[in-house]
Amino acid sequence: MKVPTTGRVVIIDDSHEEALPLIHLLSHHGISSRYYNGDPDLLPLQPLEGVRIVFLDIEIGTYGQDNKSKVSKILGVLNRVIGASSTPFIIIAWTKHTELLEEVISKLPVPPLKTLNMEKIDCKDQEGNYRIDLISAKLTDIMQDIGSFQALLLWEEIIHQAANLTINDSYQLSNPQGNEWDENMQNILYNLAKAQQGTQLKEHVLGPALRAFTGIYFDYIEKSLLNNSLLEDNAGLNFKNKNRLSPEVMSSINSKLLFSKVESREVTPGNVYINDRTKLDLSLLVTKFEEIKAEWDTPQFIILEVTPTCDYAQDKWQLSRMLPGVFVPLKYLKNVKRADYVFISQLIQFNRDIGSLVFDLRYLTTRNFEDVAKMLPLFRIRHPFLVDIQSKVAGHIARPGYFAL
């Protein structure tokens, strides 16, 4: 297993002399780490996010004390160091006392994915020096049954490298050898934001400018995914005879892939709102609706902003183009008519229920900006998904038809 190089390694040891050789070894291999000796005044002000590997001395200033004191001390340190979003992570504990480690793990609010109980001597050569190959070998041994963890670490490495290359590209574009680098960079950022937002660009420039970097960023990610040798053998994972995902898992993943959270009332293509006006006639959309409407007594009607993004960016729209729809729970999806005017999304989660968004393309309508601006978006459909829906709307409008005998 490859140890991550992105500063996601933590070393907790009350003896700086014991920890320093490990810190030096990791640094020599380009692996940054964070060291804490357990002193409360030196622990992070906020728990760290994204920790992946913790080298842990189970006795931190508690040598000779009872087990209760040892467990209490190490729990206090770990809770200060490891944040809630650090999952998944693993712990390599320097100790002979398995029972202590098990008690600590059982009481952690954020438990590790895996723990390895070992002695420091197991990771040292005959001269007493730490060896990265021995550490990697030990990690590989415990990772045999959770190989997906290695895949997630590989993904983190790829996006870290892509971000670094994106910054390097941007730096080179700004004539770094000149005396006006900062002014040149600000000019580039402004023009990127203007290209991103068009006439919609107001005083908030930096957000749109940084979003414009994502094209370069994604390009480097794609190159890394195509050229990474570890991917050729699936990083040792076995993908044969895998099961289909449950509706619960599938809908949760789709919701993250297709939707993004909205933190403002800005009228933007892709916004989804509660529909308080143009509600669909479900008897025309759902077969046997009269039989199920008593059970499905509160359909959740929605409406989607489908105005073309270019109209938004160039400030050319006169009205918001809106597409009414309804969230159909999973149990009723089989009753939805399959027709060229019906768009059915993949399974998603909506208000803690599993189902699909269903749009009737025949109900395309408009609303003025003032009315839409008063509405609070539920969420926003991501651009690729929005474009797919817009293409279905355009195809429905432009279907030619013909006359013949």
mmCIF file of C-alpha atoms in Angstrom:
data_model
loop_
_atom_site.group_PDB
_atom_site.id
_atom_site.type_symbol
_atom_site.label_atom_id
_atom_site.label_comp_id
_atom_site.label_asym_id
_atom_site.label_seq_id
_atom_site.Cartn_x
_atom_site.Cartn_y
_atom_site.Cartn_z
ATOM 1 C CA MET A 1 0.000 0.000 0.000
ATOM 2 C CA LYS A 2 1.252 3.480 -0.859
ATOM 3 C CA VAL A 3 1.321 5.985 2.002
ATOM 4 C CA PRO A 4 -0.487 9.220 0.965
ATOM 5 C CA THR A 5 1.773 12.195 0.253
ATOM 6 C CA THR A 6 -0.849 14.908 0.733
ATOM 7 C CA GLY A 7 -0.332 15.712 4.411
ATOM 8 C CA ARG A 8 -2.976 13.284 5.667
ATOM 9 C CA VAL A 9 -0.663 11.380 8.023
ATOM 10 C CA VAL A 10 -0.717 12.120 11.762
ATOM 11 C CA ILE A 11 1.870 10.970 14.322
ATOM 12 C CA ILE A 12 0.905 11.001 18.014
ATOM 13 C CA ASP A 13 3.758 10.152 20.377
ATOM 14 C CA ASP A 14 4.766 11.769 23.659
ATOM 15 C CA SER A 15 8.435 11.133 22.869
ATOM 16 C CA HIS A 16 9.762 13.500 20.228
ATOM 17 C CA GLU A 17 12.945 11.429 20.047
ATOM 18 C CA GLU A 18 10.909 8.337 19.159
ATOM 19 C CA ALA A 19 8.746 10.166 16.605
ATOM 20 C CA LEU A 20 11.490 12.152 14.861
ATOM 21 C CA PRO A 21 13.032 9.236 12.899
ATOM 22 C CA LEU A 22 9.588 8.356 11.505
ATOM 23 C CA ILE A 23 8.941 11.999 10.589
ATOM 24 C CA HIS A 24 12.316 12.182 8.828
ATOM 25 C CA LEU A 25 11.672 8.951 6.944
ATOM 26 C CA LEU A 26 8.259 10.094 5.707
ATOM 27 C CA SER A 27 9.682 13.480 4.710
ATOM 28 C CA HIS A 28 12.503 11.783 2.806
ATOM 29 C CA HIS A 29 9.880 9.996 0.698
ATOM 30 C CA GLY A 30 7.906 13.197 0.078
ATOM 31 C CA ILE A 31 5.221 12.318 2.624
ATOM 32 C CA SER A 32 4.252 15.229 4.847
ATOM 33 C CA SER A 33 2.923 14.522 8.331
ATOM 34 C CA ARG A 34 1.683 16.318 11.429
ATOM 35 C CA TYR A 35 3.142 15.533 14.826
ATOM 36 C CA TYR A 36 1.498 15.938 18.247
ATOM 37 C CA ASN A 37 2.997 14.975 21.600
ATOM 38 C CA GLY A 38 -0.335 14.992 23.442
ATOM 39 C CA ASP A 39 0.160 18.373 25.143
ATOM 40 C CA PRO A 40 -3.347 19.968 25.163
ATOM 41 C CA ASP A 41 -1.862 23.407 24.438
ATOM 42 C CA LEU A 42 -0.245 22.102 21.237
ATOM 43 C CA LEU A 43 -3.177 20.152 19.814
ATOM 44 C CA PRO A 44 -4.996 21.661 16.792
ATOM 45 C CA LEU A 45 -7.489 24.444 17.533
ATOM 46 C CA GLN A 46 -10.015 22.574 15.391
ATOM 47 C CA PRO A 47 -10.066 18.817 14.651
ATOM 48 C CA LEU A 48 -8.282 17.962 11.415
ATOM 49 C CA GLU A 49 -10.278 16.964 8.351
ATOM 50 C CA GLY A 50 -9.171 14.353 5.853
ATOM 51 C CA VAL A 51 -6.817 12.362 8.104
ATOM 52 C CA ARG A 52 -6.101 8.969 6.524
ATOM 53 C CA ILE A 53 -3.356 7.302 8.611
ATOM 54 C CA VAL A 54 -2.629 7.779 12.328
ATOM 55 C CA PHE A 55 0.570 6.463 13.923
ATOM 56 C CA LEU A 56 -0.453 6.263 17.570
ATOM 57 C CA ASP A 57 1.543 5.655 20.742
ATOM 58 C CA ILE A 58 -1.100 4.226 23.067
ATOM 59 C CA GLU A 59 0.643 5.606 26.173
ATOM 60 C CA ILE A 60 0.883 9.393 25.996
ATOM 61 C CA GLY A 61 2.387 10.671 29.219
ATOM 62 C CA THR A 62 0.563 7.951 31.161
ATOM 63 C CA TYR A 63 3.352 5.416 31.726
ATOM 64 C CA GLY A 64 2.762 3.598 35.016
ATOM 65 C CA GLN A 65 -0.843 4.789 35.342
ATOM 66 C CA ASP A 66 -3.922 2.547 35.319
ATOM 67 C CA ASN A 67 -5.693 1.564 32.117
ATOM 68 C CA LYS A 68 -8.622 3.905 32.744
ATOM 69 C CA SER A 69 -6.278 6.907 32.814
ATOM 70 C CA LYS A 70 -4.480 5.745 29.677
ATOM 71 C CA VAL A 71 -7.726 5.290 27.741
ATOM 72 C CA SER A 72 -9.085 8.648 28.923
ATOM 73 C CA LYS A 73 -5.910 10.461 27.867
ATOM 74 C CA ILE A 74 -5.689 8.959 24.390
ATOM 75 C CA LEU A 75 -9.415 9.503 23.744
ATOM 76 C CA GLY A 76 -9.049 13.163 24.653
ATOM 77 C CA VAL A 77 -6.149 13.563 22.224
ATOM 78 C CA LEU A 78 -7.796 11.667 19.345
ATOM 79 C CA ASN A 79 -11.043 13.633 19.691
ATOM 80 C CA ARG A 80 -9.045 16.868 19.441
ATOM 81 C CA VAL A 81 -7.071 15.687 16.414
ATOM 82 C CA ILE A 82 -9.492 13.733 14.205
ATOM 83 C CA GLY A 83 -12.472 15.552 12.694
ATOM 84 C CA ALA A 84 -15.844 14.074 11.783
ATOM 85 C CA SER A 85 -15.072 14.107 8.045
ATOM 86 C CA SER A 86 -11.819 12.162 8.416
ATOM 87 C CA THR A 87 -13.508 8.883 7.535
ATOM 88 C CA PRO A 88 -12.166 6.584 6.328
ATOM 89 C CA PHE A 89 -8.866 6.388 8.217
ATOM 90 C CA ILE A 90 -6.716 3.681 9.770
ATOM 91 C CA ILE A 91 -4.733 3.581 13.012
ATOM 92 C CA ILE A 92 -1.308 2.019 13.453
ATOM 93 C CA ALA A 93 -0.892 1.693 17.211
ATOM 94 C CA TRP A 94 2.476 1.206 18.880
ATOM 95 C CA THR A 95 1.531 -1.092 21.743
ATOM 96 C CA LYS A 96 1.571 -4.645 23.063
ATOM 97 C CA HIS A 97 -1.712 -4.106 24.902
ATOM 98 C CA THR A 98 -4.485 -5.107 22.511
ATOM 99 C CA GLU A 99 -7.153 -4.661 25.181
ATOM 100 C CA LEU A 100 -6.264 -0.960 25.583
ATOM 101 C CA LEU A 101 -6.487 -0.316 21.868
ATOM 102 C CA GLU A 102 -9.827 -2.123 21.592
ATOM 103 C CA GLU A 103 -11.299 -0.057 24.420
ATOM 104 C CA VAL A 104 -10.106 3.186 22.823
ATOM 105 C CA ILE A 105 -11.575 2.237 19.432
ATOM 106 C CA SER A 106 -14.924 1.243 20.955
ATOM 107 C CA LYS A 107 -15.315 4.697 22.517
ATOM 108 C CA LEU A 108 -14.271 6.836 19.548
ATOM 109 C CA PRO A 109 -17.158 8.852 18.013
ATOM 110 C CA VAL A 110 -15.435 8.464 14.632
ATOM 111 C CA PRO A 111 -14.064 4.891 14.572
ATOM 112 C CA PRO A 112 -11.251 3.915 12.198
ATOM 113 C CA LEU A 113 -11.850 1.692 9.199
ATOM 114 C CA LYS A 114 -9.074 -0.607 10.374
ATOM 115 C CA THR A 115 -6.475 -0.807 13.135
ATOM 116 C CA LEU A 116 -3.045 -2.386 13.182
ATOM 117 C CA ASN A 117 -1.568 -3.262 16.545
ATOM 118 C CA MET A 118 2.211 -3.543 16.323
ATOM 119 C CA GLU A 119 5.481 -2.633 17.983
ATOM 120 C CA LYS A 120 7.856 0.004 16.663
ATOM 121 C CA ILE A 121 10.594 -2.581 16.305
ATOM 122 C CA ASP A 122 8.517 -4.309 13.606
ATOM 123 C CA CYS A 123 9.019 -1.271 11.357
ATOM 124 C CA LYS A 124 12.748 -0.873 11.945
ATOM 125 C CA ASP A 125 15.798 -2.498 10.416
ATOM 126 C CA GLN A 126 18.629 -4.119 12.351
ATOM 127 C CA GLU A 127 20.212 -0.724 12.987
ATOM 128 C CA GLY A 128 16.999 0.572 14.575
ATOM 129 C CA ASN A 129 16.011 2.835 11.678
ATOM 130 C CA TYR A 130 12.456 3.058 10.368
ATOM 131 C CA ARG A 131 11.989 1.667 6.844
ATOM 132 C CA ILE A 132 9.210 2.847 4.558
ATOM 133 C CA ASP A 133 9.054 -0.516 2.789
ATOM 134 C CA LEU A 134 8.388 -2.300 6.077
ATOM 135 C CA ILE A 135 5.651 0.186 6.962
ATOM 136 C CA SER A 136 4.080 -0.160 3.507
ATOM 137 C CA ALA A 137 4.248 -3.949 3.780
ATOM 138 C CA LYS A 138 2.448 -3.862 7.126
ATOM 139 C CA LEU A 139 -0.211 -1.565 5.687
ATOM 140 C CA THR A 140 -0.639 -3.855 2.684
ATOM 141 C CA ASP A 141 -1.190 -6.827 4.984
ATOM 142 C CA ILE A 142 -4.077 -5.208 6.845
ATOM 143 C CA MET A 143 -5.555 -3.748 3.655
ATOM 144 C CA GLN A 144 -6.175 -7.127 2.012
ATOM 145 C CA ASP A 145 -9.859 -7.110 2.933
ATOM 146 C CA ILE A 146 -10.445 -3.369 2.390
ATOM 147 C CA GLY A 147 -8.685 -2.762 -0.920
ATOM 148 C CA SER A 148 -11.196 -0.051 -1.803
ATOM 149 C CA PHE A 149 -9.432 2.177 0.730
ATOM 150 C CA GLN A 150 -6.357 2.129 -1.511
ATOM 151 C CA ALA A 151 -8.559 3.169 -4.450
ATOM 152 C CA LEU A 152 -9.887 6.158 -2.495
ATOM 153 C CA LEU A 153 -6.349 7.184 -1.515
ATOM 154 C CA LEU A 154 -5.329 6.945 -5.165
ATOM 155 C CA TRP A 155 -8.192 9.275 -6.089
ATOM 156 C CA GLU A 156 -7.041 11.802 -3.478
ATOM 157 C CA GLU A 157 -3.514 11.664 -4.876
ATOM 158 C CA ILE A 158 -4.783 12.251 -8.420
ATOM 159 C CA ILE A 159 -6.890 15.293 -7.561
ATOM 160 C CA HIS A 160 -4.065 16.742 -5.447
ATOM 161 C CA GLN A 161 -1.660 16.441 -8.383
ATOM 162 C CA ALA A 162 -4.257 17.879 -10.779
ATOM 163 C CA ALA A 163 -4.761 20.911 -8.538
ATOM 164 C CA ASN A 164 -1.000 21.475 -8.383
ATOM 165 C CA LEU A 165 -0.656 21.322 -12.183
ATOM 166 C CA THR A 166 -3.616 23.685 -12.618
ATOM 167 C CA ILE A 167 -2.001 26.265 -10.338
ATOM 168 C CA ASN A 168 1.310 25.869 -12.179
ATOM 169 C CA ASP A 169 -0.371 26.451 -15.553
ATOM 170 C CA SER A 170 -2.129 29.550 -14.271
ATOM 171 C CA TYR A 171 1.098 30.903 -12.820
ATOM 172 C CA GLN A 172 2.946 30.481 -16.118
ATOM 173 C CA LEU A 173 0.192 32.340 -18.006
ATOM 174 C CA SER A 174 0.709 35.458 -15.912
ATOM 175 C CA ASN A 175 4.295 36.194 -17.029
ATOM 176 C CA PRO A 176 5.969 35.226 -13.722
ATOM 177 C CA GLN A 177 9.308 36.715 -14.830
ATOM 178 C CA GLY A 178 7.879 40.225 -15.043
ATOM 179 C CA ASN A 179 7.527 42.849 -12.336
ATOM 180 C CA GLU A 180 3.749 43.063 -12.551
ATOM 181 C CA TRP A 181 2.855 39.446 -11.886
ATOM 182 C CA ASP A 182 0.120 40.185 -9.367
ATOM 183 C CA GLU A 183 -1.563 42.728 -11.644
ATOM 184 C CA ASN A 184 -1.355 40.319 -14.585
ATOM 185 C CA MET A 185 -2.858 37.525 -12.492
ATOM 186 C CA GLN A 186 -5.724 39.722 -11.331
ATOM 187 C CA ASN A 187 -6.410 40.677 -14.948
ATOM 188 C CA ILE A 188 -6.524 36.991 -15.931
ATOM 189 C CA LEU A 189 -8.874 36.211 -13.040
ATOM 190 C CA TYR A 190 -11.202 39.053 -14.006
ATOM 191 C CA ASN A 191 -11.384 37.995 -17.641
ATOM 192 C CA LEU A 192 -11.992 34.371 -16.674
ATOM 193 C CA ALA A 193 -14.870 35.495 -14.466
ATOM 194 C CA LYS A 194 -16.271 37.654 -17.265
ATOM 195 C CA ALA A 195 -16.131 34.730 -19.685
ATOM 196 C CA GLN A 196 -17.822 32.546 -17.077
ATOM 197 C CA GLN A 197 -20.631 34.933 -16.128
ATOM 198 C CA GLY A 198 -20.959 37.262 -19.107
ATOM 199 C CA THR A 199 -23.097 40.321 -18.373
ATOM 200 C CA GLN A 200 -24.270 38.691 -15.147
ATOM 201 C CA LEU A 201 -20.872 39.416 -13.570
ATOM 202 C CA LYS A 202 -21.295 41.804 -10.660
ATOM 203 C CA GLU A 203 -18.938 42.738 -7.834
ATOM 204 C CA HIS A 204 -18.303 39.116 -6.793
ATOM 205 C CA VAL A 205 -15.542 38.243 -9.267
ATOM 206 C CA LEU A 206 -13.339 35.684 -7.536
ATOM 207 C CA GLY A 207 -15.910 32.867 -7.317
ATOM 208 C CA PRO A 208 -16.669 32.763 -11.068
ATOM 209 C CA ALA A 209 -12.949 33.200 -11.835
ATOM 210 C CA LEU A 210 -11.961 30.172 -9.778
ATOM 211 C CA ARG A 211 -14.826 28.124 -11.225
ATOM 212 C CA ALA A 212 -13.322 28.773 -14.648
ATOM 213 C CA PHE A 213 -10.214 26.843 -13.551
ATOM 214 C CA THR A 214 -12.218 23.633 -13.308
ATOM 215 C CA GLY A 215 -11.891 22.953 -17.047
ATOM 216 C CA ILE A 216 -8.087 22.802 -16.772
ATOM 217 C CA TYR A 217 -8.378 20.881 -13.506
ATOM 218 C CA PHE A 218 -10.663 18.198 -14.946
ATOM 219 C CA ASP A 219 -8.374 17.831 -17.958
ATOM 220 C CA TYR A 220 -5.444 16.922 -15.697
ATOM 221 C CA ILE A 221 -7.629 14.494 -13.750
ATOM 222 C CA GLU A 222 -8.631 12.747 -16.978
ATOM 223 C CA LYS A 223 -4.999 12.510 -18.096
ATOM 224 C CA SER A 224 -4.004 10.997 -14.753
ATOM 225 C CA LEU A 225 -6.820 8.467 -14.944
ATOM 226 C CA LEU A 226 -5.719 7.449 -18.434
ATOM 227 C CA ASN A 227 -2.001 7.201 -17.667
ATOM 228 C CA ASN A 228 -1.805 5.917 -14.080
ATOM 229 C CA SER A 229 -0.152 2.492 -14.062
ATOM 230 C CA LEU A 230 -1.910 1.484 -10.828
ATOM 231 C CA LEU A 231 -5.230 1.549 -12.678
ATOM 232 C CA GLU A 232 -4.172 -1.070 -15.221
ATOM 233 C CA ASP A 233 -4.725 -3.928 -12.757
ATOM 234 C CA ASN A 234 -7.557 -2.133 -10.895
ATOM 235 C CA ALA A 235 -5.134 -1.472 -8.012
ATOM 236 C CA GLY A 236 -5.498 -5.122 -7.043
ATOM 237 C CA LEU A 237 -9.292 -4.985 -6.649
ATOM 238 C CA ASN A 238 -11.534 -7.787 -7.877
ATOM 239 C CA PHE A 239 -14.630 -6.496 -9.670
ATOM 240 C CA LYS A 240 -15.983 -9.854 -10.820
ATOM 241 C CA ASN A 241 -19.461 -11.025 -9.803
ATOM 242 C CA LYS A 242 -20.431 -7.801 -8.036
ATOM 243 C CA ASN A 243 -24.054 -7.243 -7.044
ATOM 244 C CA ARG A 244 -26.385 -4.534 -8.279
ATOM 245 C CA LEU A 245 -26.720 -1.650 -5.840
ATOM 246 C CA SER A 246 -29.812 -1.402 -3.679
ATOM 247 C CA PRO A 247 -32.310 1.390 -4.490
ATOM 248 C CA GLU A 248 -31.246 3.135 -1.268
ATOM 249 C CA VAL A 249 -27.571 3.274 -2.221
ATOM 250 C CA MET A 250 -28.223 3.949 -5.911
ATOM 251 C CA SER A 251 -30.579 6.850 -5.195
ATOM 252 C CA SER A 252 -28.136 8.367 -2.702
ATOM 253 C CA ILE A 253 -25.274 8.249 -5.214
ATOM 254 C CA ASN A 254 -27.437 9.641 -8.025
ATOM 255 C CA SER A 255 -28.529 12.543 -5.835
ATOM 256 C CA LYS A 256 -24.888 13.527 -5.358
ATOM 257 C CA LEU A 257 -24.058 13.059 -9.061
ATOM 258 C CA LEU A 258 -27.064 14.925 -10.447
ATOM 259 C CA PHE A 259 -27.828 17.653 -7.897
ATOM 260 C CA SER A 260 -25.994 20.364 -6.005
ATOM 261 C CA LYS A 261 -27.080 22.326 -2.963
ATOM 262 C CA VAL A 262 -28.250 25.900 -3.455
ATOM 263 C CA GLU A 263 -27.163 28.537 -0.959
ATOM 264 C CA SER A 264 -28.783 31.619 -2.517
ATOM 265 C CA ARG A 265 -32.006 32.793 -4.169
ATOM 266 C CA GLU A 266 -30.172 33.685 -7.380
ATOM 267 C CA VAL A 267 -32.340 32.861 -10.404
ATOM 268 C CA THR A 268 -30.188 30.373 -12.307
ATOM 269 C CA PRO A 269 -30.841 27.665 -14.920
ATOM 270 C CA GLY A 270 -31.123 24.314 -13.192
ATOM 271 C CA ASN A 271 -32.850 25.582 -10.052
ATOM 272 C CA VAL A 272 -35.666 23.347 -8.818
ATOM 273 C CA TYR A 273 -38.543 24.892 -6.849
ATOM 274 C CA ILE A 274 -41.764 23.783 -5.202
ATOM 275 C CA ASN A 275 -44.476 24.329 -7.821
ATOM 276 C CA ASP A 276 -47.393 26.289 -6.393
ATOM 277 C CA ARG A 277 -49.070 26.994 -9.740
ATOM 278 C CA THR A 278 -48.852 24.858 -12.876
ATOM 279 C CA LYS A 279 -49.531 21.439 -11.431
ATOM 280 C CA LEU A 280 -49.665 18.417 -13.678
ATOM 281 C CA ASP A 281 -52.831 16.449 -14.301
ATOM 282 C CA LEU A 282 -51.554 13.166 -12.928
ATOM 283 C CA SER A 283 -54.435 11.219 -14.427
ATOM 284 C CA LEU A 284 -52.896 11.958 -17.844
ATOM 285 C CA LEU A 285 -49.404 11.003 -16.708
ATOM 286 C CA VAL A 286 -49.918 8.060 -14.362
ATOM 287 C CA THR A 287 -51.931 4.978 -15.273
ATOM 288 C CA LYS A 288 -54.538 3.802 -12.741
ATOM 289 C CA PHE A 289 -54.115 7.092 -10.904
ATOM 290 C CA GLU A 290 -57.669 6.952 -9.589
ATOM 291 C CA GLU A 291 -56.800 3.689 -7.839
ATOM 292 C CA ILE A 292 -53.639 4.933 -6.146
ATOM 293 C CA LYS A 293 -54.420 8.596 -5.434
ATOM 294 C CA ALA A 294 -55.944 7.784 -2.043
ATOM 295 C CA GLU A 295 -52.615 6.295 -0.947
ATOM 296 C CA TRP A 296 -50.511 8.840 -2.842
ATOM 297 C CA ASP A 297 -52.496 11.741 -1.443
ATOM 298 C CA THR A 298 -49.824 14.473 -1.360
ATOM 299 C CA PRO A 299 -47.813 14.453 -4.620
ATOM 300 C CA GLN A 300 -44.792 16.760 -4.469
ATOM 301 C CA PHE A 301 -45.030 19.032 -7.484
ATOM 302 C CA ILE A 302 -41.862 20.803 -8.594
ATOM 303 C CA ILE A 303 -40.804 23.156 -11.369
ATOM 304 C CA LEU A 304 -37.387 23.369 -13.073
ATOM 305 C CA GLU A 305 -35.716 26.456 -14.580
ATOM 306 C CA VAL A 306 -34.678 25.340 -18.093
ATOM 307 C CA THR A 307 -33.677 28.701 -19.597
ATOM 308 C CA PRO A 308 -30.532 28.184 -21.750
ATOM 309 C CA THR A 309 -27.366 28.983 -19.839
ATOM 310 C CA CYS A 310 -26.111 31.242 -22.638
ATOM 311 C CA ASP A 311 -29.228 33.431 -22.309
ATOM 312 C CA TYR A 312 -28.518 33.715 -18.607
ATOM 313 C CA ALA A 313 -24.820 34.571 -19.084
ATOM 314 C CA GLN A 314 -25.558 37.191 -21.770
ATOM 315 C CA ASP A 315 -28.560 38.595 -19.896
ATOM 316 C CA LYS A 316 -30.812 38.015 -22.902
ATOM 317 C CA TRP A 317 -33.738 36.268 -21.256
ATOM 318 C CA GLN A 318 -37.023 38.088 -20.875
ATOM 319 C CA LEU A 319 -38.859 35.411 -18.913
ATOM 320 C CA SER A 320 -37.829 32.310 -17.010
ATOM 321 C CA ARG A 321 -38.641 29.165 -18.950
ATOM 322 C CA MET A 322 -39.988 26.617 -16.514
ATOM 323 C CA LEU A 323 -40.745 22.915 -16.799
ATOM 324 C CA PRO A 324 -43.298 21.524 -14.323
ATOM 325 C CA GLY A 325 -42.805 18.065 -12.892
ATOM 326 C CA VAL A 326 -43.561 15.811 -9.962
ATOM 327 C CA PHE A 327 -41.567 13.551 -7.676
ATOM 328 C CA VAL A 328 -42.875 10.010 -8.112
ATOM 329 C CA PRO A 329 -42.060 7.548 -5.295
ATOM 330 C CA LEU A 330 -40.427 4.287 -6.311
ATOM 331 C CA LYS A 331 -43.552 2.184 -5.721
ATOM 332 C CA TYR A 332 -45.527 4.199 -8.310
ATOM 333 C CA LEU A 333 -42.865 4.528 -11.023
ATOM 334 C CA LYS A 334 -44.200 1.493 -12.864
ATOM 335 C CA ASN A 335 -47.448 3.434 -13.397
ATOM 336 C CA VAL A 336 -45.804 6.415 -15.131
ATOM 337 C CA LYS A 337 -46.560 6.468 -18.857
ATOM 338 C CA ARG A 338 -43.634 5.937 -21.197
ATOM 339 C CA ALA A 339 -44.062 8.515 -23.957
ATOM 340 C CA ASP A 340 -41.862 10.913 -25.934
ATOM 341 C CA TYR A 341 -43.246 13.835 -23.921
ATOM 342 C CA VAL A 342 -42.341 12.265 -20.558
ATOM 343 C CA PHE A 343 -38.877 12.616 -18.992
ATOM 344 C CA ILE A 344 -38.094 10.267 -16.090
ATOM 345 C CA SER A 345 -34.901 10.774 -14.097
ATOM 346 C CA GLN A 346 -32.776 8.069 -12.530
ATOM 347 C CA LEU A 347 -33.613 7.041 -8.971
ATOM 348 C CA ILE A 348 -32.909 9.883 -6.536
ATOM 349 C CA GLN A 349 -33.694 10.827 -2.942
ATOM 350 C CA PHE A 350 -36.160 13.619 -2.287
ATOM 351 C CA ASN A 351 -37.456 14.536 1.163
ATOM 352 C CA ARG A 352 -36.086 11.239 2.520
ATOM 353 C CA ASP A 353 -38.020 9.231 -0.051
ATOM 354 C CA ILE A 354 -36.733 7.240 -3.031
ATOM 355 C CA GLY A 355 -38.134 7.815 -6.495
ATOM 356 C CA SER A 356 -37.673 9.827 -9.687
ATOM 357 C CA LEU A 357 -38.343 13.315 -10.965
ATOM 358 C CA VAL A 358 -40.889 13.100 -13.780
ATOM 359 C CA PHE A 359 -41.399 16.001 -16.198
ATOM 360 C CA ASP A 360 -44.181 16.373 -18.763
ATOM 361 C CA LEU A 361 -42.633 18.295 -21.671
ATOM 362 C CA ARG A 362 -46.072 19.427 -22.858
ATOM 363 C CA TYR A 363 -46.387 21.744 -19.850
ATOM 364 C CA LEU A 364 -43.380 23.970 -20.667
ATOM 365 C CA THR A 365 -44.280 27.449 -19.453
ATOM 366 C CA THR A 366 -42.809 30.828 -18.465
ATOM 367 C CA ARG A 367 -42.726 33.036 -15.401
ATOM 368 C CA ASN A 368 -41.442 36.541 -14.834
ATOM 369 C CA PHE A 369 -38.269 37.192 -12.887
ATOM 370 C CA GLU A 370 -39.997 38.925 -9.998
ATOM 371 C CA ASP A 371 -42.085 35.869 -9.198
ATOM 372 C CA VAL A 372 -39.186 33.440 -9.549
ATOM 373 C CA ALA A 373 -36.887 35.611 -7.412
ATOM 374 C CA LYS A 374 -39.325 35.252 -4.512
ATOM 375 C CA MET A 375 -39.103 31.457 -4.660
ATOM 376 C CA LEU A 376 -36.570 29.475 -2.618
ATOM 377 C CA PRO A 377 -34.689 26.824 -4.641
ATOM 378 C CA LEU A 378 -34.800 23.307 -3.221
ATOM 379 C CA PHE A 379 -31.631 22.302 -5.051
ATOM 380 C CA ARG A 380 -29.945 22.783 -8.420
ATOM 381 C CA ILE A 381 -29.587 20.245 -11.195
ATOM 382 C CA ARG A 382 -25.987 19.910 -12.341
ATOM 383 C CA HIS A 383 -25.187 21.252 -15.788
ATOM 384 C CA PRO A 384 -24.765 17.959 -17.731
ATOM 385 C CA PHE A 385 -28.106 16.686 -16.405
ATOM 386 C CA LEU A 386 -29.766 20.024 -17.167
ATOM 387 C CA VAL A 387 -28.446 19.959 -20.746
ATOM 388 C CA ASP A 388 -29.905 16.474 -21.192
ATOM 389 C CA ILE A 389 -33.344 17.688 -20.078
ATOM 390 C CA GLN A 390 -33.067 20.812 -22.263
ATOM 391 C CA SER A 391 -32.233 18.636 -25.272
ATOM 392 C CA LYS A 392 -35.359 16.558 -24.636
ATOM 393 C CA VAL A 393 -37.433 19.755 -24.428
ATOM 394 C CA ALA A 394 -35.898 21.072 -27.670
ATOM 395 C CA GLY A 395 -36.459 17.747 -29.411
ATOM 396 C CA HIS A 396 -40.090 17.690 -28.356
ATOM 397 C CA ILE A 397 -40.650 21.224 -29.633
ATOM 398 C CA ALA A 398 -38.809 20.627 -32.916
ATOM 399 C CA ARG A 399 -40.267 17.233 -33.824
ATOM 400 C CA PRO A 400 -41.217 17.836 -37.488
ATOM 401 C CA GLY A 401 -44.088 15.509 -38.205
ATOM 402 C CA TYR A 402 -45.292 15.173 -41.808
ATOM 403 C CA PHE A 403 -48.403 14.749 -43.941
ATOM 404 C CA ALA A 404 -49.061 11.749 -46.149
ATOM 405 C CA LEU A 405 -51.930 9.658 -47.478
#
